GROMACS .gro file of C-alpha atoms in nm:
model
  259
    1MET     CA    1   0.523   0.429  -2.241
    2PRO     CA    2   0.484   0.654  -1.953
    3VAL     CA    3   0.241   0.538  -1.624
    4ASN     CA    4   0.088   0.876  -1.641
    5ASN     CA    5   0.075   1.235  -1.718
    6ARG     CA    6   0.252   1.316  -1.357
    7THR     CA    7   0.447   1.597  -1.399
    8THR     CA    8   0.668   1.560  -1.092
    9TYR     CA    9   0.733   1.214  -1.260
   10VAL     CA   10   1.039   1.136  -1.476
   11ARG     CA   11   1.245   0.853  -1.621
   12SER     CA   12   0.939   0.613  -1.780
   13GLY     CA   13   0.705   0.745  -1.500
   14ARG     CA   14   0.906   0.716  -1.203
   15GLN     CA   15   0.880   1.001  -0.922
   16PRO     CA   16   1.221   1.108  -0.767
   17LYS     CA   17   1.234   0.997  -0.456
   18LYS     CA   18   1.295   1.381  -0.287
   19ASP     CA   19   0.986   1.490  -0.443
   20SER     CA   20   0.790   1.119  -0.319
   21VAL     CA   21   0.830   1.224   0.002
   22THR     CA   22   0.771   1.550   0.056
   23ARG     CA   23   0.432   1.480  -0.106
   24SER     CA   24   0.399   1.188   0.116
   25ARG     CA   25   0.463   1.400   0.396
   26ASP     CA   26   0.224   1.666   0.330
   27LEU     CA   27  -0.025   1.413   0.294
   28VAL     CA   28   0.048   1.212   0.628
   29LEU     CA   29   0.076   1.572   0.803
   30ALA     CA   30  -0.319   1.667   0.659
   31LEU     CA   31  -0.427   1.350   0.717
   32LYS     CA   32  -0.321   1.365   1.121
   33GLU     CA   33  -0.517   1.649   1.123
   34LEU     CA   34  -0.829   1.499   0.988
   35LEU     CA   35  -0.800   1.228   1.237
   36ASP     CA   36  -0.718   1.496   1.504
   37ARG     CA   37  -1.043   1.679   1.439
   38ALA     CA   38  -1.206   1.320   1.493
   39GLY     CA   39  -1.064   1.287   1.804
   40VAL     CA   40  -0.801   1.029   1.695
   41SER     CA   41  -0.472   1.106   1.891
   42CYS     CA   42  -0.182   1.014   1.639
   43ASP     CA   43   0.175   1.075   1.609
   44PHE     CA   44   0.468   1.023   1.353
   45ALA     CA   45   0.624   0.633   1.354
   46GLU     CA   46   0.961   0.801   1.396
   47ASN     CA   47   0.852   0.938   1.769
   48VAL     CA   48   0.742   0.622   1.868
   49THR     CA   49   1.022   0.407   1.823
   50ASP     CA   50   1.410   0.399   1.847
   51GLU     CA   51   1.407   0.098   1.623
   52SER     CA   52   1.483   0.099   1.271
   53ILE     CA   53   1.550  -0.092   0.915
   54ASN     CA   54   1.766   0.028   0.677
   55GLY     CA   55   1.668   0.396   0.783
   56ALA     CA   56   1.278   0.357   0.815
   57PRO     CA   57   1.117   0.344   1.146
   58ALA     CA   58   1.025  -0.029   1.289
   59VAL     CA   59   0.848  -0.236   1.518
   60ARG     CA   60   1.009  -0.471   1.740
   61LEU     CA   61   0.777  -0.795   1.730
   62SER     CA   62   0.983  -0.977   1.951
   63GLU     CA   63   1.398  -1.053   2.062
   64ASP     CA   64   1.498  -1.132   1.749
   65ARG     CA   65   1.227  -0.950   1.461
   66LEU     CA   66   1.136  -0.609   1.340
   67ALA     CA   67   0.853  -0.526   1.099
   68LEU     CA   68   0.870  -0.185   0.874
   69ALA     CA   69   0.616   0.085   1.092
   70PRO     CA   70   0.350   0.252   0.892
   71ASP     CA   71   0.363   0.645   0.895
   72LEU     CA   72   0.103   0.716   1.189
   73TYR     CA   73   0.088   0.570   1.545
   74CYS     CA   74  -0.281   0.646   1.661
   75GLU     CA   75  -0.509   0.609   1.979
   76TYR     CA   76  -0.922   0.610   1.941
   77ALA     CA   77  -1.157   0.518   2.250
   78GLY     CA   78  -0.853   0.324   2.392
   79LYS     CA   79  -0.747   0.126   2.109
   80ARG     CA   80  -0.421   0.146   1.930
   81PHE     CA   81  -0.370   0.134   1.596
   82TRP     CA   82  -0.111   0.252   1.257
   83VAL     CA   83  -0.231   0.405   0.947
   84GLU     CA   84   0.014   0.349   0.627
   85VAL     CA   85  -0.058   0.659   0.356
   86LYS     CA   86   0.029   0.631  -0.005
   87ASP     CA   87   0.037   0.929  -0.239
   88LYS     CA   88  -0.029   0.766  -0.581
   89CYS     CA   89  -0.259   0.734  -0.863
   90GLN     CA   90  -0.476   0.417  -0.859
   91ARG     CA   91  -0.350   0.233  -1.158
   92PHE     CA   92  -0.496   0.338  -1.496
   93TYR     CA   93  -0.544  -0.047  -1.653
   94TRP     CA   94  -0.625  -0.210  -1.343
   95GLU     CA   95  -0.904  -0.085  -1.053
   96ASP     CA   96  -0.695  -0.089  -0.802
   97THR     CA   97  -0.374   0.031  -0.607
   98GLY     CA   98  -0.167  -0.123  -0.362
   99ILE     CA   99   0.183  -0.123  -0.152
  100ASN     CA  100   0.461  -0.352  -0.194
  101LEU     CA  101   0.501  -0.734  -0.050
  102GLN     CA  102   0.763  -0.614   0.231
  103GLU     CA  103   0.516  -0.343   0.402
  104LEU     CA  104   0.237  -0.595   0.344
  105VAL     CA  105   0.408  -0.864   0.569
  106SER     CA  106   0.519  -0.592   0.821
  107PHE     CA  107   0.189  -0.474   0.890
  108TYR     CA  108   0.017  -0.821   0.866
  109ASP     CA  109   0.231  -0.905   1.105
  110ILE     CA  110   0.231  -0.554   1.336
  111HIS     CA  111  -0.162  -0.688   1.357
  112ARG     CA  112  -0.122  -1.023   1.434
  113LEU     CA  113   0.133  -1.024   1.673
  114LYS     CA  114   0.104  -0.693   1.876
  115GLY     CA  115  -0.303  -0.673   1.803
  116GLU     CA  116  -0.269  -0.337   1.624
  117PRO     CA  117  -0.467  -0.309   1.301
  118ILE     CA  118  -0.328  -0.114   0.981
  119LEU     CA  119  -0.562   0.152   0.806
  120LEU     CA  120  -0.432   0.159   0.437
  121VAL     CA  121  -0.482   0.551   0.309
  122PHE     CA  122  -0.445   0.645  -0.076
  123LYS     CA  123  -0.482   0.955  -0.230
  124ASP     CA  124  -0.480   1.028  -0.594
  125ALA     CA  125  -0.303   1.298  -0.781
  126SER     CA  126  -0.498   1.542  -1.004
  127LEU     CA  127  -0.724   1.330  -1.263
  128ASP     CA  128  -0.484   1.541  -1.553
  129GLU     CA  129  -0.210   1.365  -1.391
  130CYS     CA  130  -0.331   1.006  -1.324
  131MET     CA  131  -0.454   0.995  -1.734
  132VAL     CA  132  -0.246   0.802  -1.993
  133ASN     CA  133  -0.281   1.008  -2.344
  134SER     CA  134  -0.284   0.719  -2.545
  135ALA     CA  135  -0.498   0.544  -2.344
  136LYS     CA  136  -0.798   0.483  -2.572
  137LYS     CA  137  -1.174   0.652  -2.529
  138GLU     CA  138  -1.371   0.439  -2.326
  139GLN     CA  139  -1.027   0.343  -2.119
  140LYS     CA  140  -0.992   0.728  -2.010
  141GLU     CA  141  -1.391   0.745  -1.913
  142ALA     CA  142  -1.379   0.454  -1.756
  143TYR     CA  143  -1.110   0.561  -1.533
  144GLN     CA  144  -1.257   0.917  -1.547
  145LYS     CA  145  -1.553   0.751  -1.385
  146ARG     CA  146  -1.303   0.548  -1.078
  147TRP     CA  147  -1.143   0.844  -1.041
  148GLN     CA  148  -1.432   1.077  -0.925
  149ARG     CA  149  -1.558   0.853  -0.677
  150PHE     CA  150  -1.288   1.022  -0.430
  151GLN     CA  151  -1.168   1.325  -0.667
  152GLY     CA  152  -0.840   1.323  -0.538
  153LYS     CA  153  -0.924   1.310  -0.161
  154PRO     CA  154  -0.821   1.042   0.065
  155TYR     CA  155  -0.971   0.685   0.062
  156GLY     CA  156  -0.875   0.377   0.256
  157GLU     CA  157  -0.949   0.084   0.436
  158TRP     CA  158  -0.843  -0.127   0.701
  159LEU     CA  159  -0.573  -0.396   0.603
  160ASP     CA  160  -0.767  -0.695   0.766
  161ASN     CA  161  -1.067  -0.620   0.545
  162LEU     CA  162  -0.896  -0.579   0.247
  163LEU     CA  163  -0.716  -0.948   0.284
  164ARG     CA  164  -1.067  -1.090   0.395
  165ARG     CA  165  -1.338  -0.940   0.138
  166SER     CA  166  -1.121  -0.913  -0.177
  167SER     CA  167  -1.242  -1.167  -0.444
  168ARG     CA  168  -0.994  -1.314  -0.701
  169PRO     CA  169  -0.780  -1.281  -0.839
  170TYR     CA  170  -0.723  -0.986  -0.546
  171PRO     CA  171  -0.527  -0.957  -0.327
  172LEU     CA  172  -0.294  -0.981  -0.647
  173GLY     CA  173   0.091  -0.948  -0.648
  174SER     CA  174   0.270  -0.896  -0.926
  175LEU     CA  175   0.663  -0.845  -0.944
  176ASP     CA  176   0.670  -0.455  -1.077
  177HIS     CA  177   0.952  -0.201  -1.066
  178SER     CA  178   1.005   0.122  -0.813
  179ARG     CA  179   1.215   0.405  -0.958
  180GLY     CA  180   1.421   0.115  -1.113
  181VAL     CA  181   1.440  -0.139  -0.855
  182PRO     CA  182   1.256  -0.469  -0.897
  183MET     CA  183   1.016  -0.525  -0.623
  184TYR     CA  184   0.703  -0.695  -0.573
  185ILE     CA  185   0.358  -0.471  -0.511
  186VAL     CA  186   0.035  -0.638  -0.363
  187TYR     CA  187  -0.266  -0.468  -0.520
  188PHE     CA  188  -0.643  -0.414  -0.379
  189GLN     CA  189  -0.963  -0.374  -0.503
  190VAL     CA  190  -1.065  -0.003  -0.476
  191ASP     CA  191  -1.416  -0.007  -0.514
  192LEU     CA  192  -1.362  -0.179  -0.189
  193MET     CA  193  -1.207   0.137  -0.046
  194ARG     CA  194  -1.415   0.431   0.125
  195SER     CA  195  -1.369   0.763   0.161
  196LEU     CA  196  -1.236   0.904   0.495
  197GLU     CA  197  -1.398   1.238   0.491
  198THR     CA  198  -1.750   1.110   0.487
  199ASN     CA  199  -1.649   0.793   0.628
  200LEU     CA  200  -1.437   0.824   0.893
  201GLU     CA  201  -1.653   0.753   1.177
  202ALA     CA  202  -1.743   0.391   1.027
  203LEU     CA  203  -1.383   0.338   1.002
  204LEU     CA  204  -1.271   0.383   1.347
  205GLN     CA  205  -1.579   0.168   1.443
  206HIS     CA  206  -1.385  -0.127   1.273
  207LEU     CA  207  -1.143  -0.123   1.576
  208ASP     CA  208  -1.400  -0.293   1.793
  209ASN     CA  209  -1.419  -0.618   1.607
  210ALA     CA  210  -1.048  -0.600   1.439
  211THR     CA  211  -0.928  -0.908   1.686
  212ASP     CA  212  -0.805  -1.137   1.409
  213THR     CA  213  -0.575  -1.131   1.138
  214PRO     CA  214  -0.708  -1.349   0.809
  215ASP     CA  215  -0.467  -1.585   0.635
  216MET     CA  216  -0.273  -1.413   0.312
  217ASP     CA  217  -0.339  -1.613   0.052
  218LEU     CA  218  -0.217  -1.412  -0.263
  219THR     CA  219  -0.203  -1.485  -0.666
  220MET     CA  220   0.176  -1.379  -0.741
  221TYR     CA  221   0.284  -1.301  -1.075
  222LEU     CA  222   0.670  -1.297  -1.119
  223LEU     CA  223   0.819  -1.152  -1.412
  224GLU     CA  224   1.101  -1.321  -1.618
  225LYS     CA  225   1.299  -1.146  -1.841
  226GLY     CA  226   1.204  -1.312  -2.230
  227LYS     CA  227   0.955  -1.507  -2.108
  228GLY     CA  228   0.655  -1.254  -2.010
  229LYS     CA  229   0.446  -1.312  -1.689
  230LYS     CA  230   0.446  -1.644  -1.507
  231LYS     CA  231   0.200  -1.712  -1.295
  232ILE     CA  232   0.305  -1.861  -0.958
  233ARG     CA  233   0.004  -1.958  -0.726
  234CYS     CA  234   0.123  -1.866  -0.331
  235ALA     CA  235  -0.129  -2.061  -0.160
  236ASN     CA  236  -0.034  -1.940   0.215
  237GLU     CA  237   0.177  -1.700   0.428
  238ALA     CA  238   0.442  -2.000   0.445
  239ASN     CA  239   0.505  -1.959   0.097
  240ILE     CA  240   0.454  -1.559   0.070
  241ARG     CA  241   0.719  -1.506   0.338
  242LYS     CA  242   0.945  -1.771   0.102
  243ASN     CA  243   0.873  -1.553  -0.173
  244LEU     CA  244   0.966  -1.234   0.001
  245ALA     CA  245   1.275  -1.377   0.179
  246GLU     CA  246   1.431  -1.521  -0.201
  247MET     CA  247   1.346  -1.157  -0.339
  248VAL     CA  248   1.536  -1.022  -0.054
  249ASP     CA  249   1.817  -1.239  -0.090
  250LYS     CA  250   1.854  -1.197  -0.459
  251TYR     CA  251   1.841  -0.833  -0.488
  252GLU     CA  252   2.084  -0.787  -0.184
  253ARG     CA  253   2.342  -1.011  -0.392
  254LEU     CA  254   2.276  -0.801  -0.677
  255ARG     CA  255   2.360  -0.464  -0.502
  256GLN     CA  256   2.665  -0.623  -0.369
  257ALA     CA  257   2.777  -0.670  -0.695
  258GLY     CA  258   2.701  -0.403  -0.817
  259LYS     CA  259   2.464  -0.465  -1.107
   0.00000   0.00000   0.00000
């Protein structure tokens, strides 16, 4: 069953990488203009760092440690922060949206070790593109109500707020697939997020208090072939980092073996 009706998606709902990059880049540019009008000075990550991880811009955290960089590096009222932008439909059957676990750990470390908080920004595609035709009528009506809250315009929240304010089972980690590649995705409640067009000033006020990072405490779901989903509780940050390291090692070995 396809994820949704998004016409730029192919192969069971996955969007071609080139199209995804183009759409995301356009969204980053539009968001940069919105922030500029609010007096926020921003630049693209690749312009503010010479470091990289597999070609993606990275932030140097220590002599032997790098973290994936969000899309924009910004400054407002003397305070620096990052913005990560996602062009994706919020999930249809779940009231959430998210980022991959490697990004989460990287962004968490940037805030924790450099004192630069991360604003996560999402933008849904059109309602028709996000809709699932095979869903029941009441499911479509519920999704339409959620979609209409932001009407395809940017919305988001600070990562530290999402980690701190979410209620169980969120933040929710699940082993999903991105363009055929197994990947842990961490989901957050959409109802905790705010419209950037109407709440940007309030969002920026958070910079006055964003001095600490909460512990990462996620409910992880590991998909075991033929056995359904096995629920594994990651009770602390160390377990999450161990999980991520094992996942990266496993799929790097598979890649090298040509599987």
